[in-house]
Amino acid sequence: MSLILSSIRQLEPRLHGKELELARYILAHAEDVVRMSITELAERSGTSTATVTRFCKSLHFAGYPDFKMKLSLDIARRPSPATYQDIVQGNPIQAIVAAIEANHLRSISDTTQLIDTDRLSVAVDRLLAARRIDLYGVATSGVVAQDFYQKLIRIGKSATAFTDSHMQITSASNLTEEDVAFAISYSGETPETIDALRCAKERGAFTISLTKYGVSTLANSADIALFSSSLEDGMRRGDMASRIAQLHMIDILFVCMLSRGFEEYVPKLEESYHQVNHYRKQKGRTTNAHRSVRR
């Protein structure tokens, strides 16, 4: 099933009334829907154009035309049943290597297809302008937050990654409208991360989320919602493909920041690289000298 249709199916239990009827109609007639006008879809699904528009926006589309265009592209590249392979007992090593490669490549490809360049552009501008950047994430998402932190520090941005829930709130409570809070959660339902983002927003900070594609509390709470592939759900892979997908989005954000602030940030990136090499070599020389004295 395509990413968009998979997200709608996951959303079904949370829908009621006309929105549930609309979701079921889209799932049953997806290939026909991409050729329908909004009025035609409303009539055939027994709903209204207002319901269709509201439904599309709840899935983070700009409106029905945006939804229809992306659904058409999504259906055209619908993954085969063999895509995203699960862990199999006693699998040969060669098969495991091939499966992991396929899973990671697919997660990157799926995530790239989800990128809304307008949202991405706003996120990049806000990160560049931020006086301070807070990064929130726990467990695997905390690892991704740490990765972004290390990147930002190398270009001189004031940033901190928090994986402790108390420290997340403590830091968020001191943010201002000049700051950005960036929250990462694959499910989009991690309570600690949601609380931290909401606290930051209450303090006036601009908020960005990175979650799996679909409707979630965290994505709905953020000023800008960014997404990674959501097709790993239910697999026994320890969040491997989802982590790769999140890191892919972080790399895209970081390179966009470097490209826009090239004259300011690339020299800082190069300088940090040279300084690390310089002091690493200097430490090596000092250690060798001490060894010689001991001998």
Tab-separated table of C-alpha atoms in Angstrom:
chain	number	residue	atom	x	y	z
A	1	MET	CA	0.000	0.000	0.000
A	2	SER	CA	1.201	3.543	-0.739
A	3	LEU	CA	2.376	5.870	2.041
A	4	ILE	CA	-0.679	8.103	1.846
A	5	LEU	CA	-3.173	5.238	1.782
A	6	SER	CA	-1.320	3.519	4.621
A	7	SER	CA	-1.595	6.711	6.669
A	8	ILE	CA	-5.327	6.960	5.968
A	9	ARG	CA	-5.824	3.334	7.042
A	10	GLN	CA	-3.960	4.021	10.307
A	11	LEU	CA	-6.155	7.078	10.842
A	12	GLU	CA	-9.444	5.163	10.365
A	13	PRO	CA	-9.976	4.186	14.047
A	14	ARG	CA	-9.803	7.879	15.022
A	15	LEU	CA	-12.362	9.046	12.449
A	16	HIS	CA	-16.117	9.349	12.820
A	17	GLY	CA	-19.134	10.252	10.720
A	18	LYS	CA	-18.565	11.773	7.311
A	19	GLU	CA	-14.757	11.812	7.577
A	20	LEU	CA	-14.783	8.049	8.168
A	21	GLU	CA	-17.051	7.557	5.141
A	22	LEU	CA	-14.691	9.684	3.047
A	23	ALA	CA	-11.603	7.776	4.221
A	24	ARG	CA	-13.192	4.426	3.397
A	25	TYR	CA	-14.241	5.635	-0.037
A	26	ILE	CA	-10.720	6.890	-0.836
A	27	LEU	CA	-9.184	3.598	0.322
A	28	ALA	CA	-11.585	1.616	-1.858
A	29	HIS	CA	-11.354	3.841	-4.949
A	30	ALA	CA	-7.928	5.492	-4.732
A	31	GLU	CA	-7.096	5.166	-8.425
A	32	ASP	CA	-10.425	6.749	-9.376
A	33	VAL	CA	-10.124	9.548	-6.810
A	34	VAL	CA	-7.029	11.026	-8.488
A	35	ARG	CA	-9.193	11.782	-11.554
A	36	MET	CA	-12.097	13.338	-9.630
A	37	SER	CA	-12.852	16.967	-8.878
A	38	ILE	CA	-13.498	17.860	-5.249
A	39	THR	CA	-17.225	18.152	-5.987
A	40	GLU	CA	-17.319	14.739	-7.631
A	41	LEU	CA	-15.483	13.104	-4.731
A	42	ALA	CA	-17.838	14.718	-2.226
A	43	GLU	CA	-20.893	13.497	-4.127
A	44	ARG	CA	-19.656	9.939	-4.633
A	45	SER	CA	-18.499	9.551	-1.028
A	46	GLY	CA	-21.708	11.033	0.369
A	47	THR	CA	-19.881	13.886	2.073
A	48	SER	CA	-19.280	17.577	1.297
A	49	THR	CA	-16.513	19.657	-0.259
A	50	ALA	CA	-15.867	21.164	3.194
A	51	THR	CA	-15.338	17.665	4.626
A	52	VAL	CA	-12.926	16.790	1.797
A	53	THR	CA	-10.919	19.981	2.338
A	54	ARG	CA	-10.811	19.485	6.110
A	55	PHE	CA	-9.760	15.856	5.682
A	56	CYS	CA	-6.908	16.776	3.315
A	57	LYS	CA	-5.614	19.460	5.667
A	58	SER	CA	-5.734	17.038	8.607
A	59	LEU	CA	-3.237	14.942	6.617
A	60	HIS	CA	-1.025	18.035	6.248
A	61	PHE	CA	-1.809	18.733	2.597
A	62	ALA	CA	-2.356	22.295	1.389
A	63	GLY	CA	-5.795	21.275	0.091
A	64	TYR	CA	-7.529	18.811	-2.200
A	65	PRO	CA	-5.463	19.605	-5.351
A	66	ASP	CA	-2.258	19.000	-3.389
A	67	PHE	CA	-3.656	15.760	-1.945
A	68	LYS	CA	-4.813	14.493	-5.345
A	69	MET	CA	-1.488	15.252	-7.035
A	70	LYS	CA	0.593	13.549	-4.337
A	71	LEU	CA	-1.744	10.578	-4.111
A	72	SER	CA	-1.393	10.091	-7.870
A	73	LEU	CA	2.413	10.110	-7.603
A	74	ASP	CA	2.283	7.821	-4.575
A	75	ILE	CA	0.084	5.259	-6.332
A	76	ALA	CA	2.321	5.324	-9.404
A	77	ARG	CA	5.298	4.259	-7.314
A	78	ARG	CA	3.420	1.913	-4.976
A	79	PRO	CA	5.925	-0.495	-3.389
A	80	SER	CA	5.786	-4.194	-4.114
A	81	PRO	CA	4.827	-6.638	-1.306
A	82	ALA	CA	8.497	-7.647	-1.043
A	83	THR	CA	9.533	-4.127	-0.059
A	84	TYR	CA	10.498	-3.596	3.616
A	85	GLN	CA	11.597	-7.086	4.541
A	86	ASP	CA	11.196	-8.296	8.102
A	87	ILE	CA	13.664	-10.273	10.235
A	88	VAL	CA	13.581	-13.968	9.365
A	89	GLN	CA	14.920	-16.718	11.615
A	90	GLY	CA	18.026	-18.437	10.226
A	91	ASN	CA	18.350	-16.126	7.226
A	92	PRO	CA	21.707	-16.458	5.388
A	93	ILE	CA	24.071	-13.529	5.932
A	94	GLN	CA	23.940	-12.559	2.251
A	95	ALA	CA	20.129	-12.338	2.433
A	96	ILE	CA	20.291	-10.219	5.599
A	97	VAL	CA	22.757	-7.788	4.008
A	98	ALA	CA	20.539	-7.453	0.941
A	99	ALA	CA	17.377	-7.004	3.043
A	100	ILE	CA	18.863	-4.263	5.236
A	101	GLU	CA	20.188	-2.442	2.183
A	102	ALA	CA	16.765	-2.638	0.503
A	103	ASN	CA	14.964	-1.442	3.655
A	104	HIS	CA	17.235	1.550	4.138
A	105	LEU	CA	17.163	2.581	0.494
A	106	ARG	CA	13.387	2.328	0.485
A	107	SER	CA	13.062	4.408	3.649
A	108	ILE	CA	15.195	7.157	2.095
A	109	SER	CA	13.226	7.075	-1.148
A	110	ASP	CA	9.857	7.117	0.638
A	111	THR	CA	10.939	9.999	2.867
A	112	THR	CA	12.170	12.046	-0.080
A	113	GLN	CA	8.772	11.652	-1.757
A	114	LEU	CA	7.091	13.138	1.334
A	115	ILE	CA	9.078	16.375	1.342
A	116	ASP	CA	7.033	19.550	1.008
A	117	THR	CA	9.611	22.063	-0.225
A	118	ASP	CA	7.613	25.062	0.997
A	119	ARG	CA	7.516	23.721	4.556
A	120	LEU	CA	11.139	22.696	4.350
A	121	SER	CA	12.096	26.201	3.210
A	122	VAL	CA	10.312	27.805	6.179
A	123	ALA	CA	11.994	25.373	8.582
A	124	VAL	CA	15.430	26.167	7.152
A	125	ASP	CA	14.838	29.937	7.384
A	126	ARG	CA	13.730	29.648	10.995
A	127	LEU	CA	16.690	27.485	11.971
A	128	LEU	CA	19.095	29.925	10.323
A	129	ALA	CA	17.557	32.906	12.117
A	130	ALA	CA	17.271	31.232	15.525
A	131	ARG	CA	19.177	32.706	18.447
A	132	ARG	CA	19.046	29.293	20.083
A	133	ILE	CA	17.853	25.851	18.971
A	134	ASP	CA	16.479	23.228	21.357
A	135	LEU	CA	16.380	19.631	20.118
A	136	TYR	CA	14.053	17.152	21.857
A	137	GLY	CA	13.937	13.378	21.443
A	138	VAL	CA	14.025	10.205	23.519
A	139	ALA	CA	15.354	6.708	22.785
A	140	THR	CA	16.122	6.307	19.059
A	141	SER	CA	14.832	9.796	18.321
A	142	GLY	CA	17.258	11.085	20.950
A	143	VAL	CA	20.114	9.632	18.890
A	144	VAL	CA	18.832	11.561	15.867
A	145	ALA	CA	18.601	14.748	17.971
A	146	GLN	CA	22.231	14.255	19.043
A	147	ASP	CA	23.267	13.874	15.400
A	148	PHE	CA	21.631	17.209	14.484
A	149	TYR	CA	23.209	18.834	17.565
A	150	GLN	CA	26.704	17.777	16.487
A	151	LYS	CA	26.111	19.206	13.030
A	152	LEU	CA	24.792	22.539	14.302
A	153	ILE	CA	27.642	22.977	16.781
A	154	ARG	CA	30.179	22.597	13.957
A	155	ILE	CA	28.800	25.699	12.229
A	156	GLY	CA	28.568	27.793	15.377
A	157	LYS	CA	24.810	27.581	15.969
A	158	SER	CA	23.765	27.722	19.611
A	159	ALA	CA	22.025	24.380	20.052
A	160	THR	CA	21.468	21.704	22.692
A	161	ALA	CA	19.983	18.213	22.409
A	162	PHE	CA	17.874	17.094	25.368
A	163	THR	CA	16.826	13.484	25.958
A	164	ASP	CA	15.809	13.880	29.614
A	165	SER	CA	12.145	14.894	29.957
A	166	HIS	CA	12.747	17.236	32.901
A	167	MET	CA	15.591	19.013	31.137
A	168	GLN	CA	13.478	19.350	27.999
A	169	ILE	CA	10.799	21.235	29.918
A	170	THR	CA	13.359	23.243	31.898
A	171	SER	CA	15.022	24.452	28.705
A	172	ALA	CA	11.747	24.973	26.828
A	173	SER	CA	10.447	27.209	29.627
A	174	ASN	CA	13.321	29.618	28.975
A	175	LEU	CA	12.895	29.947	25.212
A	176	THR	CA	11.689	33.120	23.522
A	177	GLU	CA	10.235	34.130	20.154
A	178	GLU	CA	13.804	34.367	18.856
A	179	ASP	CA	14.334	30.629	19.383
A	180	VAL	CA	13.377	27.342	17.707
A	181	ALA	CA	12.324	24.072	19.323
A	182	PHE	CA	12.810	20.997	17.129
A	183	ALA	CA	11.064	17.850	18.393
A	184	ILE	CA	11.679	14.348	17.014
A	185	SER	CA	9.420	11.342	17.574
A	186	TYR	CA	8.778	8.574	15.062
A	187	SER	CA	5.291	7.857	16.423
A	188	GLY	CA	4.520	11.513	17.056
A	189	GLU	CA	2.890	10.407	20.316
A	190	THR	CA	5.807	10.432	22.792
A	191	PRO	CA	4.299	12.293	25.803
A	192	GLU	CA	7.564	13.836	27.026
A	193	THR	CA	8.421	15.216	23.594
A	194	ILE	CA	4.912	16.573	23.054
A	195	ASP	CA	4.999	18.334	26.430
A	196	ALA	CA	8.369	19.926	25.683
A	197	LEU	CA	7.236	21.190	22.284
A	198	ARG	CA	4.021	22.622	23.695
A	199	CYS	CA	5.915	24.341	26.502
A	200	ALA	CA	8.328	25.875	23.967
A	201	LYS	CA	5.410	27.073	21.849
A	202	GLU	CA	3.725	28.656	24.869
A	203	ARG	CA	6.928	30.603	25.481
A	204	GLY	CA	6.789	31.982	21.927
A	205	ALA	CA	9.418	29.777	20.260
A	206	PHE	CA	8.889	28.602	16.691
A	207	THR	CA	8.282	24.844	16.730
A	208	ILE	CA	9.236	22.151	14.222
A	209	SER	CA	8.401	18.441	14.420
A	210	LEU	CA	9.833	15.391	12.672
A	211	THR	CA	7.545	12.347	12.824
A	212	LYS	CA	6.438	9.447	10.681
A	213	TYR	CA	4.061	10.494	7.942
A	214	GLY	CA	0.450	10.877	9.020
A	215	VAL	CA	-1.669	12.496	11.693
A	216	SER	CA	-0.101	12.680	15.156
A	217	THR	CA	-0.302	14.853	18.243
A	218	LEU	CA	3.250	16.139	17.838
A	219	ALA	CA	2.839	17.039	14.155
A	220	ASN	CA	-0.455	18.783	14.890
A	221	SER	CA	1.185	20.761	17.715
A	222	ALA	CA	4.097	22.097	15.651
A	223	ASP	CA	4.222	25.250	13.536
A	224	ILE	CA	5.942	23.229	10.798
A	225	ALA	CA	5.574	19.445	10.512
A	226	LEU	CA	8.233	17.444	8.674
A	227	PHE	CA	7.831	13.753	7.919
A	228	SER	CA	9.775	10.549	7.373
A	229	SER	CA	8.609	7.225	5.956
A	230	SER	CA	5.858	5.467	7.922
A	231	LEU	CA	5.874	2.044	6.273
A	232	GLU	CA	8.101	0.368	8.872
A	233	ASP	CA	5.228	0.017	11.354
A	234	GLY	CA	4.777	-3.475	12.739
A	235	MET	CA	8.203	-4.695	11.660
A	236	ARG	CA	10.693	-6.299	14.058
A	237	ARG	CA	13.735	-4.262	13.095
A	238	GLY	CA	14.431	-2.111	16.139
A	239	ASP	CA	13.557	1.147	14.334
A	240	MET	CA	16.412	0.692	11.880
A	241	ALA	CA	14.787	1.980	8.705
A	242	SER	CA	12.904	4.727	10.568
A	243	ARG	CA	16.157	5.982	12.098
A	244	ILE	CA	17.793	6.100	8.677
A	245	ALA	CA	14.773	8.013	7.351
A	246	GLN	CA	14.988	10.569	10.171
A	247	LEU	CA	18.737	11.010	9.683
A	248	HIS	CA	18.068	11.528	5.969
A	249	MET	CA	15.767	14.458	6.811
A	250	ILE	CA	18.342	15.898	9.225
A	251	ASP	CA	21.024	15.747	6.518
A	252	ILE	CA	18.705	17.532	4.078
A	253	LEU	CA	17.965	20.277	6.616
A	254	PHE	CA	21.628	20.731	7.446
A	255	VAL	CA	22.803	20.939	3.844
A	256	CYS	CA	20.005	23.398	3.042
A	257	MET	CA	21.213	25.561	5.932
A	258	LEU	CA	24.803	25.386	4.664
A	259	SER	CA	23.761	26.245	1.134
A	260	ARG	CA	21.744	29.312	2.161
A	261	GLY	CA	24.336	30.546	4.646
A	262	PHE	CA	27.304	29.384	2.573
A	263	GLU	CA	29.621	32.359	3.164
A	264	GLU	CA	29.054	32.322	6.919
A	265	TYR	CA	28.793	28.630	7.722
A	266	VAL	CA	31.113	26.794	5.346
A	267	PRO	CA	34.221	28.608	6.700
A	268	LYS	CA	33.094	27.675	10.235
A	269	LEU	CA	32.597	24.070	9.168
A	270	GLU	CA	36.066	23.982	7.646
A	271	GLU	CA	37.626	25.701	10.659
A	272	SER	CA	36.077	23.223	13.110
A	273	TYR	CA	37.392	20.380	10.962
A	274	HIS	CA	40.920	21.810	10.920
A	275	GLN	CA	40.931	22.577	14.655
A	276	VAL	CA	39.836	19.057	15.571
A	277	ASN	CA	42.585	17.621	13.369
A	278	HIS	CA	45.148	20.040	14.804
A	279	TYR	CA	44.462	19.217	18.453
A	280	ARG	CA	44.054	15.516	17.777
A	281	LYS	CA	47.538	15.431	16.227
A	282	GLN	CA	48.929	17.608	19.011
A	283	LYS	CA	47.500	15.229	21.620
A	284	GLY	CA	49.066	12.317	19.765
A	285	ARG	CA	52.493	13.988	19.832
A	286	THR	CA	52.174	14.740	23.578
A	287	THR	CA	51.161	11.163	24.362
A	288	ASN	CA	54.137	9.772	22.421
A	289	ALA	CA	56.490	12.150	24.214
A	290	HIS	CA	55.227	10.991	27.619
A	291	ARG	CA	55.705	7.384	26.590
A	292	SER	CA	59.303	8.122	25.589
A	293	VAL	CA	60.022	9.761	28.961
A	294	ARG	CA	58.612	6.769	30.863
A	295	ARG	CA	60.858	4.453	28.919
